[in-house]
């Protein structure tokens, strides 16, 4: 029957989804130091005791939010672009595709960018939990690299620096648009950033 849900969504699942979504709204609006279970419950419109019936505590609730695709791009989402680059492009082409796809995925998640902006100013146990989930996705993506990857100690640092640049560009675009004359929300400027990423990655690999 058209429009019929394959998996019915009952009250329990709906409540869990509301609580997870409320985590993102509270973090985006109030930051990490203003975050707490009481505010999540208020945002979701439920009694605080309801959270304990669906989650073991703060850590479990935050972990589910951190793993949700609404907050962070999934491994499959990022690797799709890397696989499109093809093994013929070598690991450098796939690595460039990772950073370009990563930037686009972040730009499509404005709430995530608001949370990342808070993270630059506030570091708490909750921010570290979100960071661990992000690291997991990155590692899973890099495990899928094909071709001969240089065994150079500097490669990890280079990937970290480029990842930081992508994060900064995305957050800066959310807060104020242009940086260095480029706005990644503008298709023409995004294409220029793509070209720069390709050049940087190829240049780095040629020196390893």
CSV table of C-alpha atoms in Angstrom, one decimal:
chain,number,residue,atom,x,y,z
A,1,UNK,CA,0.0,0.0,0.0
A,2,UNK,CA,1.4,3.4,-1.0
A,3,UNK,CA,2.6,5.5,1.9
A,4,UNK,CA,2.6,2.6,4.4
A,5,UNK,CA,5.6,2.5,6.6
A,6,UNK,CA,7.6,-0.7,6.5
A,7,UNK,CA,8.6,-0.3,10.1
A,8,UNK,CA,5.9,1.4,12.2
A,9,UNK,CA,7.3,4.1,14.4
A,10,UNK,CA,5.7,3.8,17.9
A,11,UNK,CA,5.8,6.1,20.9
A,12,UNK,CA,9.0,4.7,22.2
A,13,UNK,CA,11.0,5.3,19.0
A,14,UNK,CA,9.5,8.7,18.6
A,15,UNK,CA,10.5,9.7,22.1
A,16,UNK,CA,14.1,8.5,21.5
A,17,UNK,CA,14.3,10.5,18.2
A,18,UNK,CA,12.9,13.6,19.9
A,19,UNK,CA,15.5,13.3,22.7
A,20,UNK,CA,18.4,12.8,20.3
A,21,UNK,CA,17.2,15.7,18.1
A,22,UNK,CA,16.9,17.9,21.2
A,23,UNK,CA,20.6,17.2,22.0
A,24,UNK,CA,21.6,18.9,18.8
A,25,UNK,CA,19.3,21.9,19.2
A,26,UNK,CA,20.5,22.6,22.8
A,27,UNK,CA,24.2,22.3,21.9
A,28,UNK,CA,23.8,24.5,18.8
A,29,UNK,CA,21.9,27.2,20.8
A,30,UNK,CA,23.6,27.1,24.2
A,31,UNK,CA,27.0,25.4,23.7
A,32,UNK,CA,28.7,22.8,25.8
A,33,UNK,CA,28.9,24.6,29.1
A,34,UNK,CA,25.2,25.3,29.0
A,35,UNK,CA,24.3,21.7,28.1
A,36,UNK,CA,22.6,19.3,30.5
A,37,UNK,CA,19.9,16.6,30.7
A,38,UNK,CA,17.4,19.0,32.2
A,39,UNK,CA,17.6,21.3,29.2
A,40,UNK,CA,17.4,18.3,26.8
A,41,UNK,CA,14.3,17.1,28.5
A,42,UNK,CA,12.8,20.6,28.4
A,43,UNK,CA,13.6,20.9,24.7
A,44,UNK,CA,12.0,17.6,24.0
A,45,UNK,CA,8.9,18.4,26.1
A,46,UNK,CA,9.3,15.5,28.4
A,47,UNK,CA,10.1,14.9,32.1
A,48,UNK,CA,13.7,14.4,32.8
A,49,UNK,CA,13.0,11.0,34.2
A,50,UNK,CA,11.9,9.9,30.7
A,51,UNK,CA,15.5,10.1,29.5
A,52,UNK,CA,16.6,7.4,32.0
A,53,UNK,CA,13.9,5.1,30.6
A,54,UNK,CA,15.4,5.3,27.1
A,55,UNK,CA,19.1,5.9,27.7
A,56,UNK,CA,21.4,4.7,30.4
A,57,UNK,CA,22.5,8.3,31.0
A,58,UNK,CA,24.1,11.3,29.5
A,59,UNK,CA,26.9,9.4,27.8
A,60,UNK,CA,24.6,7.0,26.0
A,61,UNK,CA,22.3,9.8,24.8
A,62,UNK,CA,25.2,11.9,23.5
A,63,UNK,CA,26.8,8.9,21.9
A,64,UNK,CA,23.6,8.2,19.9
A,65,UNK,CA,23.4,11.8,18.8
A,66,UNK,CA,27.1,11.7,17.8
A,67,UNK,CA,26.5,8.7,15.6
A,68,UNK,CA,23.4,10.2,14.0
A,69,UNK,CA,23.8,11.3,10.3
A,70,UNK,CA,21.9,14.5,11.2
A,71,UNK,CA,25.0,15.5,13.2
A,72,UNK,CA,27.9,13.9,11.4
A,73,UNK,CA,28.3,12.5,7.9
A,74,UNK,CA,28.4,8.7,7.9
A,75,UNK,CA,31.4,6.6,6.6
A,76,UNK,CA,29.2,5.5,3.7
A,77,UNK,CA,28.4,9.1,2.7
A,78,UNK,CA,32.0,10.2,2.6
A,79,UNK,CA,33.4,7.0,1.1
A,80,UNK,CA,30.9,7.3,-1.8
A,81,UNK,CA,32.8,10.3,-3.1
A,82,UNK,CA,36.2,8.6,-2.4
A,83,UNK,CA,35.1,5.5,-4.4
A,84,UNK,CA,33.8,7.7,-7.2
A,85,UNK,CA,37.4,9.0,-7.5
A,86,UNK,CA,38.4,5.5,-8.5
A,87,UNK,CA,41.5,3.4,-7.8
A,88,UNK,CA,43.0,4.8,-11.0
A,89,UNK,CA,43.4,8.1,-9.3
A,90,UNK,CA,45.5,6.6,-6.6
A,91,UNK,CA,45.3,7.3,-2.9
A,92,UNK,CA,46.0,11.0,-3.5
A,93,UNK,CA,42.8,11.3,-5.6
A,94,UNK,CA,40.8,9.5,-3.0
A,95,UNK,CA,42.2,11.6,-0.2
A,96,UNK,CA,41.4,14.8,-2.1
A,97,UNK,CA,37.9,13.4,-2.7
A,98,UNK,CA,37.6,12.8,1.1
A,99,UNK,CA,38.3,16.4,2.0
A,100,UNK,CA,36.1,17.8,-0.8
A,101,UNK,CA,33.2,15.5,0.2
A,102,UNK,CA,33.8,16.3,3.8
A,103,UNK,CA,33.4,20.0,3.2
A,104,UNK,CA,30.2,19.5,1.3
A,105,UNK,CA,28.8,17.3,4.0
A,106,UNK,CA,29.5,19.9,6.7
A,107,UNK,CA,28.0,22.7,4.6
A,108,UNK,CA,24.8,20.6,4.4
A,109,UNK,CA,24.6,20.5,8.2
A,110,UNK,CA,24.2,24.1,9.6
A,111,UNK,CA,23.3,22.9,13.1
A,112,UNK,CA,26.6,20.8,13.2
A,113,UNK,CA,28.5,23.9,12.2
A,114,UNK,CA,26.9,25.9,15.1
A,115,UNK,CA,28.0,23.1,17.5
A,116,UNK,CA,31.6,23.1,16.0
A,117,UNK,CA,31.8,26.8,16.5
A,118,UNK,CA,31.0,26.3,20.2
A,119,UNK,CA,33.6,23.6,20.4
A,120,UNK,CA,36.3,26.1,19.4
A,121,UNK,CA,35.5,28.0,22.6
A,122,UNK,CA,34.4,25.4,25.0
A,123,UNK,CA,35.9,22.0,25.8
A,124,UNK,CA,34.0,19.6,28.0
A,125,UNK,CA,33.5,15.8,28.4
A,126,UNK,CA,30.5,16.1,25.9
A,127,UNK,CA,32.7,17.8,23.3
A,128,UNK,CA,35.2,15.1,23.6
A,129,UNK,CA,32.5,12.4,23.1
A,130,UNK,CA,31.5,14.1,19.9
A,131,UNK,CA,35.1,14.3,18.8
A,132,UNK,CA,35.7,10.6,19.3
A,133,UNK,CA,32.7,9.7,17.0
A,134,UNK,CA,34.2,12.0,14.3
A,135,UNK,CA,37.6,10.4,14.6
A,136,UNK,CA,36.0,7.0,14.2
A,137,UNK,CA,34.4,8.0,10.9
A,138,UNK,CA,37.7,9.4,9.5
A,139,UNK,CA,39.6,6.3,10.4
A,140,UNK,CA,37.0,4.1,8.7
A,141,UNK,CA,37.2,6.2,5.6
A,142,UNK,CA,41.0,6.0,5.4
A,143,UNK,CA,40.9,2.3,5.9
A,144,UNK,CA,39.2,2.1,2.5
A,145,UNK,CA,42.0,3.8,0.6
A,146,UNK,CA,43.2,1.7,-2.3
A,147,UNK,CA,46.6,1.9,-4.0
A,148,UNK,CA,50.0,2.3,-2.5
A,149,UNK,CA,49.9,4.9,0.3
A,150,UNK,CA,53.3,6.4,1.2
A,151,UNK,CA,54.5,5.1,4.6
A,152,UNK,CA,55.6,8.6,5.7
A,153,UNK,CA,55.3,9.9,9.3
A,154,UNK,CA,54.4,13.3,7.9
A,155,UNK,CA,51.2,12.1,6.1
A,156,UNK,CA,49.2,11.9,9.3
A,157,UNK,CA,50.1,15.5,10.1
A,158,UNK,CA,49.2,16.7,6.6
A,159,UNK,CA,45.8,15.0,6.8
A,160,UNK,CA,45.2,16.6,10.2
A,161,UNK,CA,46.1,20.1,8.9
A,162,UNK,CA,43.9,19.7,5.8
A,163,UNK,CA,41.0,18.4,7.9
A,164,UNK,CA,41.4,21.4,10.2
A,165,UNK,CA,41.3,23.7,7.2
A,166,UNK,CA,38.1,22.2,5.9
A,167,UNK,CA,36.5,22.5,9.4
A,168,UNK,CA,37.5,26.1,9.6
A,169,UNK,CA,36.3,27.0,6.2
A,170,UNK,CA,32.9,25.4,6.9
A,171,UNK,CA,32.4,27.0,10.3
A,172,UNK,CA,33.7,30.4,9.0
A,173,UNK,CA,31.2,30.2,6.1
A,174,UNK,CA,28.4,29.5,8.6
A,175,UNK,CA,29.4,32.5,10.8
A,176,UNK,CA,30.3,35.0,8.2
A,177,UNK,CA,30.6,33.8,4.7
A,178,UNK,CA,33.9,34.8,3.0
A,179,UNK,CA,37.3,34.0,4.2
A,180,UNK,CA,40.3,35.0,2.0
A,181,UNK,CA,37.9,36.1,-0.7
A,182,UNK,CA,36.3,32.6,-0.9
A,183,UNK,CA,32.8,31.6,0.2
A,184,UNK,CA,32.3,27.8,0.1
A,185,UNK,CA,28.5,28.4,-0.2
A,186,UNK,CA,29.1,29.9,-3.6
A,187,UNK,CA,29.4,27.2,-6.3
A,188,UNK,CA,32.2,29.1,-8.1
A,189,UNK,CA,34.2,29.6,-5.0
A,190,UNK,CA,33.6,25.9,-3.9
A,191,UNK,CA,35.1,24.9,-7.3
A,192,UNK,CA,38.2,27.0,-6.6
A,193,UNK,CA,38.5,25.3,-3.2
A,194,UNK,CA,38.3,21.9,-4.9
A,195,UNK,CA,41.1,22.9,-7.3
A,196,UNK,CA,43.2,24.0,-4.3
A,197,UNK,CA,42.6,20.7,-2.5
A,198,UNK,CA,43.6,18.7,-5.5
A,199,UNK,CA,46.8,20.8,-6.0
A,200,UNK,CA,47.7,20.6,-2.3
A,201,UNK,CA,47.2,16.8,-2.0
A,202,UNK,CA,49.1,16.1,-5.3
A,203,UNK,CA,51.9,18.4,-4.2
A,204,UNK,CA,52.2,16.7,-0.9
A,205,UNK,CA,52.3,13.2,-2.3
A,206,UNK,CA,55.0,14.2,-4.8
A,207,UNK,CA,57.3,15.1,-1.9
A,208,UNK,CA,56.7,12.1,0.3
